[in-house]
């Protein structure tokens, strides 16, 4: 992997009390719930941040291209210890919930796109250490753990899901660390109109993919109820199109 220690990048939700997560640490999300372990990089639509955090980034944000005509919404950004925006996610379709169709009986259709800034190995803001680089594996990790946050295996009670998430989140990390492994296939999808290779895998809970763009960012995505094969991605020209 293209990191010095771990390719897990810091993650947090928009309107939580803490303001930063160190990128060289285990991923954390500040909008923790009792069904969501600390290490899951889990977006929470109910706590979506406004466009302010997205506008603070110095890299382009990506979402589904114009072929998608359904609802769009901002989710969260993740920041480094010095406040620099490092990644964020945008939602498309239905707003997912952990219980999903188990609770409602209706199948959710959504796709979440994660944009990760491409950062080389660099010094920390206070000059005391070296921060890890980001890679395609970083995007794959965020996407895999994000999908898990909106997955609830049937016939599993509230308390057991905590243990299940712990186990599956670690498995998602191991999968992201081995993109050349047999669990992944390749899928070509358009990014800004150009065919782009992605690492792709499916599970009973949905699909996950990760790749890189020509504009200096890595892309991750996950979804359920929407086929990944017909998707395309493009840089977001106007954040106002996202509610």
PDB file of C-alpha atoms in Angstrom:
ATOM      1  CA  UNK A   1       0.000   0.000   0.000  1.00  0.00           C
ATOM      2  CA  UNK A   2       1.113   3.545  -0.573  1.00  0.00           C
ATOM      3  CA  UNK A   3       1.455   4.583   3.014  1.00  0.00           C
ATOM      4  CA  UNK A   4       4.090   4.597   5.712  1.00  0.00           C
ATOM      5  CA  UNK A   5       2.067   2.801   8.353  1.00  0.00           C
ATOM      6  CA  UNK A   6      -1.637   2.476   7.617  1.00  0.00           C
ATOM      7  CA  UNK A   7      -3.814   3.616   4.723  1.00  0.00           C
ATOM      8  CA  UNK A   8      -6.787   4.216   6.940  1.00  0.00           C
ATOM      9  CA  UNK A   9      -7.522   7.896   6.795  1.00  0.00           C
ATOM     10  CA  UNK A  10      -9.275   9.937   9.443  1.00  0.00           C
ATOM     11  CA  UNK A  11     -13.017  10.343   9.000  1.00  0.00           C
ATOM     12  CA  UNK A  12     -15.623  12.306  10.872  1.00  0.00           C
ATOM     13  CA  UNK A  13     -19.088  13.644  10.455  1.00  0.00           C
ATOM     14  CA  UNK A  14     -19.975  17.226   9.831  1.00  0.00           C
ATOM     15  CA  UNK A  15     -21.659  18.546  12.911  1.00  0.00           C
ATOM     16  CA  UNK A  16     -19.998  16.592  15.681  1.00  0.00           C
ATOM     17  CA  UNK A  17     -18.283  18.161  18.720  1.00  0.00           C
ATOM     18  CA  UNK A  18     -14.709  17.328  17.731  1.00  0.00           C
ATOM     19  CA  UNK A  19     -13.268  19.158  14.755  1.00  0.00           C
ATOM     20  CA  UNK A  20     -10.475  16.971  13.457  1.00  0.00           C
ATOM     21  CA  UNK A  21      -9.094  13.465  13.232  1.00  0.00           C
ATOM     22  CA  UNK A  22      -5.433  12.720  12.664  1.00  0.00           C
ATOM     23  CA  UNK A  23      -5.002  10.987   9.310  1.00  0.00           C
ATOM     24  CA  UNK A  24      -2.370   8.605  10.623  1.00  0.00           C
ATOM     25  CA  UNK A  25      -4.746   7.244  13.269  1.00  0.00           C
ATOM     26  CA  UNK A  26      -7.502   4.675  13.069  1.00  0.00           C
ATOM     27  CA  UNK A  27     -10.533   6.177  11.266  1.00  0.00           C
ATOM     28  CA  UNK A  28     -13.063   7.709  13.600  1.00  0.00           C
ATOM     29  CA  UNK A  29     -16.475   9.213  13.140  1.00  0.00           C
ATOM     30  CA  UNK A  30     -17.715  11.759  15.618  1.00  0.00           C
ATOM     31  CA  UNK A  31     -21.404  11.044  15.157  1.00  0.00           C
ATOM     32  CA  UNK A  32     -21.135   7.715  16.948  1.00  0.00           C
ATOM     33  CA  UNK A  33     -24.248   5.785  17.844  1.00  0.00           C
ATOM     34  CA  UNK A  34     -24.633   2.675  19.933  1.00  0.00           C
ATOM     35  CA  UNK A  35     -24.950   0.664  16.721  1.00  0.00           C
ATOM     36  CA  UNK A  36     -21.802   2.052  15.149  1.00  0.00           C
ATOM     37  CA  UNK A  37     -18.255   1.182  16.304  1.00  0.00           C
ATOM     38  CA  UNK A  38     -15.658   3.892  16.575  1.00  0.00           C
ATOM     39  CA  UNK A  39     -13.526   2.614  13.735  1.00  0.00           C
ATOM     40  CA  UNK A  40     -16.281   2.628  11.095  1.00  0.00           C
ATOM     41  CA  UNK A  41     -15.962   5.539   8.689  1.00  0.00           C
ATOM     42  CA  UNK A  42     -19.703   5.900   8.662  1.00  0.00           C
ATOM     43  CA  UNK A  43     -21.489   8.807   7.022  1.00  0.00           C
ATOM     44  CA  UNK A  44     -24.690   9.933   8.725  1.00  0.00           C
ATOM     45  CA  UNK A  45     -27.111  11.726   6.374  1.00  0.00           C
ATOM     46  CA  UNK A  46     -29.138  13.120   9.295  1.00  0.00           C
ATOM     47  CA  UNK A  47     -26.016  15.019  10.378  1.00  0.00           C
ATOM     48  CA  UNK A  48     -25.070  16.296   6.922  1.00  0.00           C
ATOM     49  CA  UNK A  49     -22.976  19.393   6.937  1.00  0.00           C
ATOM     50  CA  UNK A  50     -23.639  22.429   4.804  1.00  0.00           C
ATOM     51  CA  UNK A  51     -21.561  23.259   1.775  1.00  0.00           C
ATOM     52  CA  UNK A  52     -19.189  25.303   3.947  1.00  0.00           C
ATOM     53  CA  UNK A  53     -16.933  22.353   4.756  1.00  0.00           C
ATOM     54  CA  UNK A  54     -16.888  21.236   1.137  1.00  0.00           C
ATOM     55  CA  UNK A  55     -15.978  24.721  -0.064  1.00  0.00           C
ATOM     56  CA  UNK A  56     -12.930  24.678   2.238  1.00  0.00           C
ATOM     57  CA  UNK A  57     -11.313  21.866   0.230  1.00  0.00           C
ATOM     58  CA  UNK A  58      -8.541  22.574  -2.263  1.00  0.00           C
ATOM     59  CA  UNK A  59      -9.459  19.639  -4.519  1.00  0.00           C
ATOM     60  CA  UNK A  60     -12.475  18.939  -6.744  1.00  0.00           C
ATOM     61  CA  UNK A  61     -15.459  17.041  -5.386  1.00  0.00           C
ATOM     62  CA  UNK A  62     -17.020  14.226  -7.379  1.00  0.00           C
ATOM     63  CA  UNK A  63     -20.500  12.803  -7.665  1.00  0.00           C
ATOM     64  CA  UNK A  64     -22.557  10.862 -10.162  1.00  0.00           C
ATOM     65  CA  UNK A  65     -22.647  12.477 -13.584  1.00  0.00           C
ATOM     66  CA  UNK A  66     -25.614  14.097 -15.299  1.00  0.00           C
ATOM     67  CA  UNK A  67     -27.128  10.766 -16.302  1.00  0.00           C
ATOM     68  CA  UNK A  68     -28.361  10.435 -12.735  1.00  0.00           C
ATOM     69  CA  UNK A  69     -31.512  12.522 -12.268  1.00  0.00           C
ATOM     70  CA  UNK A  70     -32.538  11.580  -8.715  1.00  0.00           C
ATOM     71  CA  UNK A  71     -31.995  13.347  -5.370  1.00  0.00           C
ATOM     72  CA  UNK A  72     -28.487  14.477  -4.415  1.00  0.00           C
ATOM     73  CA  UNK A  73     -27.306  15.433  -0.920  1.00  0.00           C
ATOM     74  CA  UNK A  74     -24.128  16.390   0.899  1.00  0.00           C
ATOM     75  CA  UNK A  75     -22.919  14.070   3.625  1.00  0.00           C
ATOM     76  CA  UNK A  76     -19.686  14.847   5.497  1.00  0.00           C
ATOM     77  CA  UNK A  77     -16.087  15.923   5.216  1.00  0.00           C
ATOM     78  CA  UNK A  78     -13.075  14.487   7.034  1.00  0.00           C
ATOM     79  CA  UNK A  79     -10.250  16.741   8.170  1.00  0.00           C
ATOM     80  CA  UNK A  80      -6.650  16.430   9.316  1.00  0.00           C
ATOM     81  CA  UNK A  81      -5.436  17.699  12.681  1.00  0.00           C
ATOM     82  CA  UNK A  82      -4.645  21.106  11.192  1.00  0.00           C
ATOM     83  CA  UNK A  83      -8.171  21.444   9.792  1.00  0.00           C
ATOM     84  CA  UNK A  84      -7.256  20.616   6.194  1.00  0.00           C
ATOM     85  CA  UNK A  85     -10.097  18.857   4.397  1.00  0.00           C
ATOM     86  CA  UNK A  86      -8.892  15.435   3.255  1.00  0.00           C
ATOM     87  CA  UNK A  87     -12.001  13.628   2.041  1.00  0.00           C
ATOM     88  CA  UNK A  88     -15.761  13.809   1.917  1.00  0.00           C
ATOM     89  CA  UNK A  89     -18.837  12.091   0.554  1.00  0.00           C
ATOM     90  CA  UNK A  90     -21.945  12.905  -1.452  1.00  0.00           C
ATOM     91  CA  UNK A  91     -25.144  10.857  -1.587  1.00  0.00           C
ATOM     92  CA  UNK A  92     -27.436   9.987  -4.455  1.00  0.00           C
ATOM     93  CA  UNK A  93     -30.891   8.420  -4.406  1.00  0.00           C
ATOM     94  CA  UNK A  94     -32.587   7.314  -1.205  1.00  0.00           C
ATOM     95  CA  UNK A  95     -31.052   8.317   2.112  1.00  0.00           C
ATOM     96  CA  UNK A  96     -29.926   4.971   3.547  1.00  0.00           C
ATOM     97  CA  UNK A  97     -30.451   3.777   7.088  1.00  0.00           C
ATOM     98  CA  UNK A  98     -28.791   0.953   8.963  1.00  0.00           C
ATOM     99  CA  UNK A  99     -32.032  -0.993   9.309  1.00  0.00           C
ATOM    100  CA  UNK A 100     -33.031  -0.279   5.718  1.00  0.00           C
ATOM    101  CA  UNK A 101     -35.432  -2.773   4.210  1.00  0.00           C
ATOM    102  CA  UNK A 102     -35.374  -4.900   7.372  1.00  0.00           C
ATOM    103  CA  UNK A 103     -37.315  -2.189   9.163  1.00  0.00           C
ATOM    104  CA  UNK A 104     -39.380  -0.733   6.322  1.00  0.00           C
ATOM    105  CA  UNK A 105     -39.792  -3.622   3.918  1.00  0.00           C
ATOM    106  CA  UNK A 106     -38.783  -1.265   1.105  1.00  0.00           C
ATOM    107  CA  UNK A 107     -35.562  -1.722  -0.809  1.00  0.00           C
ATOM    108  CA  UNK A 108     -33.326   1.344  -0.665  1.00  0.00           C
ATOM    109  CA  UNK A 109     -31.622   2.567  -3.817  1.00  0.00           C
ATOM    110  CA  UNK A 110     -28.578   4.716  -3.184  1.00  0.00           C
ATOM    111  CA  UNK A 111     -25.002   5.383  -4.224  1.00  0.00           C
ATOM    112  CA  UNK A 112     -22.468   7.317  -2.148  1.00  0.00           C
ATOM    113  CA  UNK A 113     -19.378   8.818  -3.802  1.00  0.00           C
ATOM    114  CA  UNK A 114     -16.276   9.478  -1.686  1.00  0.00           C
ATOM    115  CA  UNK A 115     -13.593  11.902  -2.869  1.00  0.00           C
ATOM    116  CA  UNK A 116     -10.152  11.523  -1.259  1.00  0.00           C
ATOM    117  CA  UNK A 117      -7.437  14.108  -1.834  1.00  0.00           C
ATOM    118  CA  UNK A 118      -4.296  12.605  -3.331  1.00  0.00           C
ATOM    119  CA  UNK A 119      -1.649  13.477  -0.747  1.00  0.00           C
ATOM    120  CA  UNK A 120       2.007  12.504  -0.993  1.00  0.00           C
ATOM    121  CA  UNK A 121       4.039  11.687   2.092  1.00  0.00           C
ATOM    122  CA  UNK A 122       4.247  14.961   3.999  1.00  0.00           C
ATOM    123  CA  UNK A 123       5.241  16.560   7.303  1.00  0.00           C
ATOM    124  CA  UNK A 124       2.585  17.154   9.935  1.00  0.00           C
ATOM    125  CA  UNK A 125       1.431  20.723  10.518  1.00  0.00           C
ATOM    126  CA  UNK A 126       3.362  21.038  13.777  1.00  0.00           C
ATOM    127  CA  UNK A 127       6.528  19.610  12.277  1.00  0.00           C
ATOM    128  CA  UNK A 128       6.710  16.754  14.763  1.00  0.00           C
ATOM    129  CA  UNK A 129       6.152  13.845  12.410  1.00  0.00           C
ATOM    130  CA  UNK A 130       5.319  12.484   8.988  1.00  0.00           C
ATOM    131  CA  UNK A 131       1.737  11.980   7.832  1.00  0.00           C
ATOM    132  CA  UNK A 132       0.772   9.036   5.691  1.00  0.00           C
ATOM    133  CA  UNK A 133       0.066   9.346   2.004  1.00  0.00           C
ATOM    134  CA  UNK A 134      -3.381   8.556   0.680  1.00  0.00           C
ATOM    135  CA  UNK A 135      -3.977   5.924  -1.987  1.00  0.00           C
ATOM    136  CA  UNK A 136      -6.702   4.062  -3.810  1.00  0.00           C
ATOM    137  CA  UNK A 137      -6.765   1.759  -0.791  1.00  0.00           C
ATOM    138  CA  UNK A 138      -7.738   4.738   1.367  1.00  0.00           C
ATOM    139  CA  UNK A 139     -10.792   5.265  -0.841  1.00  0.00           C
ATOM    140  CA  UNK A 140     -11.601   1.550  -0.798  1.00  0.00           C
ATOM    141  CA  UNK A 141     -11.414   1.487   3.016  1.00  0.00           C
ATOM    142  CA  UNK A 142     -13.732   4.474   3.424  1.00  0.00           C
ATOM    143  CA  UNK A 143     -16.192   2.995   0.945  1.00  0.00           C
ATOM    144  CA  UNK A 144     -16.167  -0.455   2.509  1.00  0.00           C
ATOM    145  CA  UNK A 145     -16.665   0.781   6.062  1.00  0.00           C
ATOM    146  CA  UNK A 146     -19.298   3.252   4.860  1.00  0.00           C
ATOM    147  CA  UNK A 147     -21.375   0.475   3.335  1.00  0.00           C
ATOM    148  CA  UNK A 148     -21.151  -1.530   6.548  1.00  0.00           C
ATOM    149  CA  UNK A 149     -22.544   1.399   8.526  1.00  0.00           C
ATOM    150  CA  UNK A 150     -25.770   1.043   6.523  1.00  0.00           C
ATOM    151  CA  UNK A 151     -25.974  -2.739   6.741  1.00  0.00           C
ATOM    152  CA  UNK A 152     -27.909  -4.768   9.270  1.00  0.00           C
ATOM    153  CA  UNK A 153     -27.858  -8.545   8.845  1.00  0.00           C
ATOM    154  CA  UNK A 154     -31.246 -10.160   9.188  1.00  0.00           C
ATOM    155  CA  UNK A 155     -32.124 -11.844  12.470  1.00  0.00           C
ATOM    156  CA  UNK A 156     -29.393  -9.936  14.326  1.00  0.00           C
ATOM    157  CA  UNK A 157     -30.253  -8.046  17.480  1.00  0.00           C
ATOM    158  CA  UNK A 158     -28.988  -4.638  18.542  1.00  0.00           C
ATOM    159  CA  UNK A 159     -26.142  -5.774  20.818  1.00  0.00           C
ATOM    160  CA  UNK A 160     -24.743  -8.388  18.462  1.00  0.00           C
ATOM    161  CA  UNK A 161     -24.482  -5.877  15.632  1.00  0.00           C
ATOM    162  CA  UNK A 162     -21.735  -4.007  17.516  1.00  0.00           C
ATOM    163  CA  UNK A 163     -19.555  -7.128  17.482  1.00  0.00           C
ATOM    164  CA  UNK A 164     -20.482  -7.848  13.883  1.00  0.00           C
ATOM    165  CA  UNK A 165     -19.468  -4.326  12.831  1.00  0.00           C
ATOM    166  CA  UNK A 166     -16.138  -4.652  14.644  1.00  0.00           C
ATOM    167  CA  UNK A 167     -15.360  -7.865  12.797  1.00  0.00           C
ATOM    168  CA  UNK A 168     -16.600  -6.731   9.400  1.00  0.00           C
ATOM    169  CA  UNK A 169     -14.863  -3.346   9.620  1.00  0.00           C
ATOM    170  CA  UNK A 170     -11.550  -5.085  10.174  1.00  0.00           C
ATOM    171  CA  UNK A 171     -12.318  -7.359   7.241  1.00  0.00           C
ATOM    172  CA  UNK A 172     -13.058  -4.296   5.084  1.00  0.00           C
ATOM    173  CA  UNK A 173      -9.659  -2.883   6.040  1.00  0.00           C
ATOM    174  CA  UNK A 174      -7.904  -6.109   5.064  1.00  0.00           C
ATOM    175  CA  UNK A 175      -9.733  -6.160   1.731  1.00  0.00           C
ATOM    176  CA  UNK A 176      -8.768  -2.549   1.025  1.00  0.00           C
ATOM    177  CA  UNK A 177      -5.160  -3.453   1.732  1.00  0.00           C
ATOM    178  CA  UNK A 178      -5.212  -6.148  -0.964  1.00  0.00           C
ATOM    179  CA  UNK A 179      -6.801  -4.618  -4.046  1.00  0.00           C
ATOM    180  CA  UNK A 180      -4.951  -7.110  -6.244  1.00  0.00           C
ATOM    181  CA  UNK A 181      -6.563 -10.013  -4.400  1.00  0.00           C
ATOM    182  CA  UNK A 182      -9.184 -12.393  -5.720  1.00  0.00           C
ATOM    183  CA  UNK A 183     -11.983 -10.640  -3.846  1.00  0.00           C
ATOM    184  CA  UNK A 184     -11.733  -7.724  -6.278  1.00  0.00           C
ATOM    185  CA  UNK A 185     -12.495  -7.517  -9.981  1.00  0.00           C
ATOM    186  CA  UNK A 186     -12.003  -4.595 -12.352  1.00  0.00           C
ATOM    187  CA  UNK A 187     -14.684  -2.361 -13.778  1.00  0.00           C
ATOM    188  CA  UNK A 188     -14.312   0.445 -16.313  1.00  0.00           C
ATOM    189  CA  UNK A 189     -16.555   3.462 -15.692  1.00  0.00           C
ATOM    190  CA  UNK A 190     -16.466   7.005 -17.094  1.00  0.00           C
ATOM    191  CA  UNK A 191     -14.925   9.760 -14.974  1.00  0.00           C
ATOM    192  CA  UNK A 192     -15.326  13.193 -16.542  1.00  0.00           C
ATOM    193  CA  UNK A 193     -16.147  11.338 -19.731  1.00  0.00           C
ATOM    194  CA  UNK A 194     -12.940   9.281 -19.754  1.00  0.00           C
ATOM    195  CA  UNK A 195     -12.954   5.489 -19.220  1.00  0.00           C
ATOM    196  CA  UNK A 196     -11.347   4.770 -15.856  1.00  0.00           C
ATOM    197  CA  UNK A 197     -10.423   1.478 -14.216  1.00  0.00           C
ATOM    198  CA  UNK A 198     -11.887   0.750 -10.779  1.00  0.00           C
ATOM    199  CA  UNK A 199     -11.406  -2.045  -8.278  1.00  0.00           C
ATOM    200  CA  UNK A 200     -14.847  -3.529  -7.644  1.00  0.00           C
ATOM    201  CA  UNK A 201     -16.439  -6.060  -5.319  1.00  0.00           C
ATOM    202  CA  UNK A 202     -19.929  -7.121  -4.338  1.00  0.00           C
ATOM    203  CA  UNK A 203     -21.378  -8.591  -1.151  1.00  0.00           C
ATOM    204  CA  UNK A 204     -24.826  -9.418   0.166  1.00  0.00           C
ATOM    205  CA  UNK A 205     -25.001  -5.867   1.519  1.00  0.00           C
ATOM    206  CA  UNK A 206     -24.144  -3.999  -1.677  1.00  0.00           C
ATOM    207  CA  UNK A 207     -21.145  -3.064  -3.789  1.00  0.00           C
ATOM    208  CA  UNK A 208     -17.913  -1.131  -3.277  1.00  0.00           C
ATOM    209  CA  UNK A 209     -15.488   0.328  -5.804  1.00  0.00           C
ATOM    210  CA  UNK A 210     -12.348   2.459  -5.751  1.00  0.00           C
ATOM    211  CA  UNK A 211     -10.068   4.095  -8.307  1.00  0.00           C
ATOM    212  CA  UNK A 212      -8.155   7.256  -9.189  1.00  0.00           C
ATOM    213  CA  UNK A 213      -8.936  10.184 -11.448  1.00  0.00           C
ATOM    214  CA  UNK A 214      -6.746  12.336 -13.629  1.00  0.00           C
ATOM    215  CA  UNK A 215      -7.539  15.380 -11.486  1.00  0.00           C
ATOM    216  CA  UNK A 216      -5.512  14.490  -8.420  1.00  0.00           C
ATOM    217  CA  UNK A 217      -8.076  12.666  -6.296  1.00  0.00           C
ATOM    218  CA  UNK A 218      -8.996   9.085  -5.492  1.00  0.00           C
ATOM    219  CA  UNK A 219     -12.621   7.998  -5.745  1.00  0.00           C
ATOM    220  CA  UNK A 220     -14.468   5.455  -3.658  1.00  0.00           C
ATOM    221  CA  UNK A 221     -18.128   4.562  -3.936  1.00  0.00           C
ATOM    222  CA  UNK A 222     -20.619   2.191  -2.403  1.00  0.00           C
ATOM    223  CA  UNK A 223     -24.277   1.506  -2.926  1.00  0.00           C
ATOM    224  CA  UNK A 224     -27.229  -0.806  -2.810  1.00  0.00           C
ATOM    225  CA  UNK A 225     -30.242  -1.212  -5.067  1.00  0.00           C
ATOM    226  CA  UNK A 226     -28.497   0.691  -7.887  1.00  0.00           C
ATOM    227  CA  UNK A 227     -26.230  -1.188 -10.276  1.00  0.00           C
ATOM    228  CA  UNK A 228     -22.674   0.079 -10.318  1.00  0.00           C
ATOM    229  CA  UNK A 229     -22.267  -0.991 -13.932  1.00  0.00           C
ATOM    230  CA  UNK A 230     -24.285   1.890 -15.331  1.00  0.00           C
ATOM    231  CA  UNK A 231     -22.758   4.663 -13.236  1.00  0.00           C
ATOM    232  CA  UNK A 232     -20.527   7.540 -14.319  1.00  0.00           C
ATOM    233  CA  UNK A 233     -18.716  10.153 -12.243  1.00  0.00           C
ATOM    234  CA  UNK A 234     -17.921  13.801 -12.819  1.00  0.00           C
ATOM    235  CA  UNK A 235     -16.523  16.760 -10.919  1.00  0.00           C
ATOM    236  CA  UNK A 236     -19.255  18.736  -9.186  1.00  0.00           C
ATOM    237  CA  UNK A 237     -19.516  22.158 -10.791  1.00  0.00           C
ATOM    238  CA  UNK A 238     -22.169  23.514  -8.414  1.00  0.00           C
ATOM    239  CA  UNK A 239     -22.575  22.249  -4.850  1.00  0.00           C
ATOM    240  CA  UNK A 240     -25.974  23.918  -4.878  1.00  0.00           C
ATOM    241  CA  UNK A 241     -27.292  20.933  -6.809  1.00  0.00           C
ATOM    242  CA  UNK A 242     -26.797  18.918  -3.626  1.00  0.00           C
ATOM    243  CA  UNK A 243     -29.470  19.555  -0.993  1.00  0.00           C
TER     244      UNK A 243
END
